[in-house]
PDB file of C-alpha atoms in Angstrom:
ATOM      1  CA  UNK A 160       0.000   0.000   0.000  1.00  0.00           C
ATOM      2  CA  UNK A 161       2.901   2.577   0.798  1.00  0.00           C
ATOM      3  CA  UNK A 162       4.815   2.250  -2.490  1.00  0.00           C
ATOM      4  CA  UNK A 163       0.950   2.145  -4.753  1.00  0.00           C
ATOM      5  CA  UNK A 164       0.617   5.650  -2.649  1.00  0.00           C
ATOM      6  CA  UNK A 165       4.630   6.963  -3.441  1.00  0.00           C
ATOM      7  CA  UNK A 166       3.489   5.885  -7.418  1.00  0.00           C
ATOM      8  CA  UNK A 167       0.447   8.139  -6.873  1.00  0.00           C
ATOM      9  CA  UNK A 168       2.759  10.658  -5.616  1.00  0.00           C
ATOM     10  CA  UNK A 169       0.659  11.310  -1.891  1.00  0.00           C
ATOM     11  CA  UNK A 170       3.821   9.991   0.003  1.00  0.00           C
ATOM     12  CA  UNK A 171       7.219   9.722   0.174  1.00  0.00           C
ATOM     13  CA  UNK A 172       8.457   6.895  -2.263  1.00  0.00           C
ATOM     14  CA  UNK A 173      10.683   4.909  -0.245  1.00  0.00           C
ATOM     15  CA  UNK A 174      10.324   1.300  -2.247  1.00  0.00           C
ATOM     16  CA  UNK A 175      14.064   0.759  -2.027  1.00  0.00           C
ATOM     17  CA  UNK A 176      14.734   1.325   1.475  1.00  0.00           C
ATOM     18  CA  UNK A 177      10.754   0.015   2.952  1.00  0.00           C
ATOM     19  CA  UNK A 178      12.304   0.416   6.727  1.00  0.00           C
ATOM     20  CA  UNK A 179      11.732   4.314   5.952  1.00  0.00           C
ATOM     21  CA  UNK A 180       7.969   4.155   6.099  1.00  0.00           C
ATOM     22  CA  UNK A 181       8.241   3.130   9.233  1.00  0.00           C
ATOM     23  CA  UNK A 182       5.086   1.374   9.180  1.00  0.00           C
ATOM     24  CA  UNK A 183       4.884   0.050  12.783  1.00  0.00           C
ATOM     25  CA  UNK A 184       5.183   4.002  14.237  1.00  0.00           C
ATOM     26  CA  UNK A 185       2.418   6.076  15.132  1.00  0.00           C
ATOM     27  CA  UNK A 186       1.544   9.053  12.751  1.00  0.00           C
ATOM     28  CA  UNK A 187       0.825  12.486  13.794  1.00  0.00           C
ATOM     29  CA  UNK A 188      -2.052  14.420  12.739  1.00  0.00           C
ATOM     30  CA  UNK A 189      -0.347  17.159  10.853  1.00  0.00           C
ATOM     31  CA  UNK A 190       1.494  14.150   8.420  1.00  0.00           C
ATOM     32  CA  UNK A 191      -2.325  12.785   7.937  1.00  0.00           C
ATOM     33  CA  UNK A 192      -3.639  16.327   7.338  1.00  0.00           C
ATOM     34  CA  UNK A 193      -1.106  16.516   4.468  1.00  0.00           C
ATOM     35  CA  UNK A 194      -1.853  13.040   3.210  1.00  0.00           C
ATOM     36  CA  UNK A 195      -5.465  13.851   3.272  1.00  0.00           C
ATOM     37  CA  UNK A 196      -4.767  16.691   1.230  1.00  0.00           C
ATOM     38  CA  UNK A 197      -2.945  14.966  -1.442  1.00  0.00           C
ATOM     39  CA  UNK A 198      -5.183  12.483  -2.029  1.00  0.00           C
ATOM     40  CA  UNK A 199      -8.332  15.030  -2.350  1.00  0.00           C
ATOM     41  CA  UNK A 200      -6.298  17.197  -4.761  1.00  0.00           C
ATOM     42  CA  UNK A 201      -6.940  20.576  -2.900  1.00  0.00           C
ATOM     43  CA  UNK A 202      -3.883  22.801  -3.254  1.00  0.00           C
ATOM     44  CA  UNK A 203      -2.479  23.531  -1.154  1.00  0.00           C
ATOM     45  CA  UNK A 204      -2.523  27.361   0.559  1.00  0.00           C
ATOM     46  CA  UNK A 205       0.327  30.068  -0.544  1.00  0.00           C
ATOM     47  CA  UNK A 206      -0.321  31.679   2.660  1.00  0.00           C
ATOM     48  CA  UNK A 207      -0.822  30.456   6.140  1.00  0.00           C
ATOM     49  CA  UNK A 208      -3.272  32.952   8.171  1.00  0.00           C
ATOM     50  CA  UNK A 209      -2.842  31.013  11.423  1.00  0.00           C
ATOM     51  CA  UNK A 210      -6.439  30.143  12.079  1.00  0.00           C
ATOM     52  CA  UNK A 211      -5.135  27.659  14.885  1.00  0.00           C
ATOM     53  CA  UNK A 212      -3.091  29.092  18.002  1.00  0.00           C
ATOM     54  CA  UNK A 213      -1.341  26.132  17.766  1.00  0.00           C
ATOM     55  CA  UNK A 214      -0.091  26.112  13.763  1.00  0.00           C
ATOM     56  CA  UNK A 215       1.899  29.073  12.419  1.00  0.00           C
ATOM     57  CA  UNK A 216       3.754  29.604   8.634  1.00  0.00           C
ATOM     58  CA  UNK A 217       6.809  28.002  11.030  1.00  0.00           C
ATOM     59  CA  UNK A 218       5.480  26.386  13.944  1.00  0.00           C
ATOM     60  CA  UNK A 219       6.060  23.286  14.506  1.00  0.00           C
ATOM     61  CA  UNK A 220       7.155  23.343  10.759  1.00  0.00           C
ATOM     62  CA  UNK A 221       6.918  25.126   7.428  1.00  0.00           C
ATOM     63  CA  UNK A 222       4.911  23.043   5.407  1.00  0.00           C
ATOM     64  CA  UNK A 223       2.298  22.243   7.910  1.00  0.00           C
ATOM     65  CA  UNK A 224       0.011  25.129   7.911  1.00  0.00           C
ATOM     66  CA  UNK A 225      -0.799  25.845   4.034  1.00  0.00           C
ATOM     67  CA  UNK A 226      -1.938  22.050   4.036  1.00  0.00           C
ATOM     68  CA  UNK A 227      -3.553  22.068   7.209  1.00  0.00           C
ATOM     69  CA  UNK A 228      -5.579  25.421   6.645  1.00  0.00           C
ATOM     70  CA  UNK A 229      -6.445  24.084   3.007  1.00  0.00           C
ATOM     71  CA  UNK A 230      -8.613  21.104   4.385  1.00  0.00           C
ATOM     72  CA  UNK A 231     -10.119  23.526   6.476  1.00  0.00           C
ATOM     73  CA  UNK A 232     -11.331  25.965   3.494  1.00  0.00           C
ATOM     74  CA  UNK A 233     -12.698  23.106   2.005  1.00  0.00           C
ATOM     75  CA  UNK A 234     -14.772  22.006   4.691  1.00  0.00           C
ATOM     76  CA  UNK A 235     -12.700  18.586   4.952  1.00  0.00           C
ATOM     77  CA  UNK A 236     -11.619  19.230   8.735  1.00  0.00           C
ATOM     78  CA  UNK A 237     -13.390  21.251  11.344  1.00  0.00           C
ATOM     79  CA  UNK A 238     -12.085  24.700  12.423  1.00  0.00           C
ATOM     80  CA  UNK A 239     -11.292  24.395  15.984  1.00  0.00           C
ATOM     81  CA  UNK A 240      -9.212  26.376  18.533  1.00  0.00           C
ATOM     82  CA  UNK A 241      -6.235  24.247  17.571  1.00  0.00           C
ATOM     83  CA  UNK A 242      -5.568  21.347  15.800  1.00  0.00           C
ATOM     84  CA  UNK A 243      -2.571  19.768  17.730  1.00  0.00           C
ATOM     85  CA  UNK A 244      -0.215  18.727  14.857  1.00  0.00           C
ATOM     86  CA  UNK A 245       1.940  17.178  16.342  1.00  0.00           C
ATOM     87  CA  UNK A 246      -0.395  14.723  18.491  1.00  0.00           C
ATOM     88  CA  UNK A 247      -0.643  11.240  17.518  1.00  0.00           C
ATOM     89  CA  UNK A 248      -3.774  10.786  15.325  1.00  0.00           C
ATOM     90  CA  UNK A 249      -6.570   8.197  16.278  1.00  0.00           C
ATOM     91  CA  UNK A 250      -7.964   5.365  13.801  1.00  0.00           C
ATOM     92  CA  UNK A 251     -11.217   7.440  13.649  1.00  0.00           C
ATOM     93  CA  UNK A 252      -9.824  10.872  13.629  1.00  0.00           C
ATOM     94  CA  UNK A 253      -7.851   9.724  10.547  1.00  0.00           C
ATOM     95  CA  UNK A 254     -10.305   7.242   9.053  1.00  0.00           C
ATOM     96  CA  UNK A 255     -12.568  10.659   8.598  1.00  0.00           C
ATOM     97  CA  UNK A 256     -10.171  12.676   7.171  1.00  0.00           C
ATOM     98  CA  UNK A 257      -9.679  10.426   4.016  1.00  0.00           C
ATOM     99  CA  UNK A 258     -13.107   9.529   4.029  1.00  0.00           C
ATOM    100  CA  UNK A 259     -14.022  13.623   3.839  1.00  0.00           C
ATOM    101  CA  UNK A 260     -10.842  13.860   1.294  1.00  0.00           C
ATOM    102  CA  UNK A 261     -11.669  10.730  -0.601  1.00  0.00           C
ATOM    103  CA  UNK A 262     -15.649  10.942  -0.503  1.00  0.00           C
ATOM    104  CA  UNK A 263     -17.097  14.208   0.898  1.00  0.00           C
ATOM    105  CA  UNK A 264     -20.090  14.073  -1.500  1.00  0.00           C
ATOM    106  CA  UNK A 265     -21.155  10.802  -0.186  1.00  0.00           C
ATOM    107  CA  UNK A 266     -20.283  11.080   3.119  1.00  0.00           C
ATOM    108  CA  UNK A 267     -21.963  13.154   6.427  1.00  0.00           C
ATOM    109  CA  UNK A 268     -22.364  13.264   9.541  1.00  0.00           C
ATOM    110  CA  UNK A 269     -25.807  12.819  10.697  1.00  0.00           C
ATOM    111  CA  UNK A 270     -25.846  15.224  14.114  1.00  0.00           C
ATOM    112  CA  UNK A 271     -29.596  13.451  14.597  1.00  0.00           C
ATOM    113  CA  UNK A 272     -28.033   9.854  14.931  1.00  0.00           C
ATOM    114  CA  UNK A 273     -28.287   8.083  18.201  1.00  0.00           C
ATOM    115  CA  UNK A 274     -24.333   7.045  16.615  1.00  0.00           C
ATOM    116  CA  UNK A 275     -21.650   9.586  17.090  1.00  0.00           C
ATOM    117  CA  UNK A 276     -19.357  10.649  14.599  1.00  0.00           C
ATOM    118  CA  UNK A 277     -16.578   8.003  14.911  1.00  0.00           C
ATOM    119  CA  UNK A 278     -19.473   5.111  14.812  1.00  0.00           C
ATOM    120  CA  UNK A 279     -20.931   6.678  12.081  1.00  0.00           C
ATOM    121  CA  UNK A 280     -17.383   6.978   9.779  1.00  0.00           C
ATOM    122  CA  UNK A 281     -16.295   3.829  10.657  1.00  0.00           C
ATOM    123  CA  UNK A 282     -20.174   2.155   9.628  1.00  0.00           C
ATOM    124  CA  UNK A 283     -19.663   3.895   6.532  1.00  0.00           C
ATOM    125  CA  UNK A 284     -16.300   2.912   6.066  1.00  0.00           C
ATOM    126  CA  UNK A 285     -16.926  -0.921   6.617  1.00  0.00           C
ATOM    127  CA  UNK A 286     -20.063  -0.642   4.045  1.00  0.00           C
ATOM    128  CA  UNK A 287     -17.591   0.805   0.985  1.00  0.00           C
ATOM    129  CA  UNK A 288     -15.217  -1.975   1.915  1.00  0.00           C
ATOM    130  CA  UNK A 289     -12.088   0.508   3.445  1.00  0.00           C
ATOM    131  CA  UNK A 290     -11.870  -0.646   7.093  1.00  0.00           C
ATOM    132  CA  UNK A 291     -12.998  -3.749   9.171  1.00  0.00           C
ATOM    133  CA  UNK A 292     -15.089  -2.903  11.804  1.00  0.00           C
ATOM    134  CA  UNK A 293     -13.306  -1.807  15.067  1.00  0.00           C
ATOM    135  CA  UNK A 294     -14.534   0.120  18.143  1.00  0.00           C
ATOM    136  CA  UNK A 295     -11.744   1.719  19.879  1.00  0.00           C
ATOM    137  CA  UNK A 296     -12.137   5.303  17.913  1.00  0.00           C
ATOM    138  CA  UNK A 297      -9.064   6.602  20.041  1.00  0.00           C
ATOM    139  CA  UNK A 298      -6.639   3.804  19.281  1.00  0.00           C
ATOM    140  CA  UNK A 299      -3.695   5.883  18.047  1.00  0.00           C
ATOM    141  CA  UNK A 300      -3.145   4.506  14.181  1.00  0.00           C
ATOM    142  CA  UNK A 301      -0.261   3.417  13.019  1.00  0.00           C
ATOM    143  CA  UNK A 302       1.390   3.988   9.344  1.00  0.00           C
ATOM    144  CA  UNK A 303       1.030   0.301   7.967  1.00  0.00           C
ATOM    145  CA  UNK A 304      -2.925   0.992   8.846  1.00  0.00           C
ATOM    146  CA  UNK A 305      -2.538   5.071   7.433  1.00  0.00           C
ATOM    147  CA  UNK A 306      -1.319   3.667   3.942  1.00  0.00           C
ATOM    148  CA  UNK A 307      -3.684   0.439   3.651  1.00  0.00           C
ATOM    149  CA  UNK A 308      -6.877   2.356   4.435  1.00  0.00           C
ATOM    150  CA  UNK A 309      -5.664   5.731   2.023  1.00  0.00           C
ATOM    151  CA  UNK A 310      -4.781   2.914  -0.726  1.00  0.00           C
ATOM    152  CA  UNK A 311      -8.027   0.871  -0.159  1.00  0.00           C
ATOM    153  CA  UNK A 312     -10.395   3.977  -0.605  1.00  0.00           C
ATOM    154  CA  UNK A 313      -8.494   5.564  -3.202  1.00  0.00           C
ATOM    155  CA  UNK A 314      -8.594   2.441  -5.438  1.00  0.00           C
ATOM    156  CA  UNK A 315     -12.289   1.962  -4.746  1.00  0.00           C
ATOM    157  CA  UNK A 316     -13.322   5.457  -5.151  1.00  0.00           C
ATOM    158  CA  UNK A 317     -10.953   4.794  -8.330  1.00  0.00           C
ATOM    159  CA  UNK A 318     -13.199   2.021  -9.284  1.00  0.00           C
ATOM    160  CA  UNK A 319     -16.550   3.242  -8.936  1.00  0.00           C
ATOM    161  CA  UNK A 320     -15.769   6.310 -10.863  1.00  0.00           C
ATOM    162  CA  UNK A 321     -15.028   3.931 -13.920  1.00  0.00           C
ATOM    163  CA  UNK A 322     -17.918   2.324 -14.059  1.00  0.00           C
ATOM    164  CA  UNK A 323     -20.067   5.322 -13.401  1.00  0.00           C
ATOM    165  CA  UNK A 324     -18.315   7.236 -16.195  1.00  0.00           C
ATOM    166  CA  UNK A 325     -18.284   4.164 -18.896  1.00  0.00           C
ATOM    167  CA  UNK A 326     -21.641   2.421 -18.033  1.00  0.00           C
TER     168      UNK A 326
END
């Protein structure tokens, strides 16, 4: 799944040295937030106007913010106080992101459901064939699951768009 994504150019391509994905690590949410971007072909932002207290143009990087703050103009992450970058990002919390990147006309949150948001991603998820069903939301994801899920929904959005444009 990492090297289809480094042919697709959304990561790093690291096929002759595999230890550098470093797919048994934990992934932080500012390195999802720029996946995420990358595979929903936003652009990313020239500017950075520090809508988080806790993101700046150089703080904790420079490439963070103009990716971060493009997901955010295009409705694909909340806008929030601040958006922790460099926490470790949860199955759910990262399962949403590429489903928003991936499939934000078929996907939403229904604020009416009895379900909350992570049931509901993860329900939807299972039904389009990304995840298997799991119930710890905050179980911080690692990269080997980061790259399978990004791969899986990227080939199957792939997929459906085929048939829907040739049949």
């Amino acid at each position: 799944s990492a090297n289809n994504l480094a042919t697709k150019w959304i990561i790093k391509n690291n096929s002759t040295n595999p230890n550098l994905y470093n797919l048994d690590n934990r992934v932080l949410r500012q390195e999802i937030a720029l996946v995420s971007r990358r595979v929903s072909w936003v652009e990313e932002n020239v500017d950075c106007k520090n809508i988080f207290y806790d993101l700046s143009a150089v703080n904790p990087n420079d490439w963070a913010c103009k990716n971060i703050e493009a997901l955010v103009e295009n409705d694909l992450i909340s806008r929030n106080e601040s958006f922790r970058p460099e926490d470790n990002i949860s199955k759910s919390e990262a399962l949403i992101m590429f489903v928003k990147a991936i499939w934000f006309k078929d996907f939403k949150i229904d604020n009416d459901s009895e379900k909350n948001w992570q049931e509901q991603v993860v329900e939807f998820s299972v039904n389009i064939w990304i995840v298997e069903h799991f119930t710890d939301y905050n179980e911080k994801a690692k990269r080997w699951w980061i790259f399978q899920i990004a791969d899986f929904a990227i080939n199957i959005k792939e997929e459906r768009t085929e048939k829907w444009t040739w049949n």
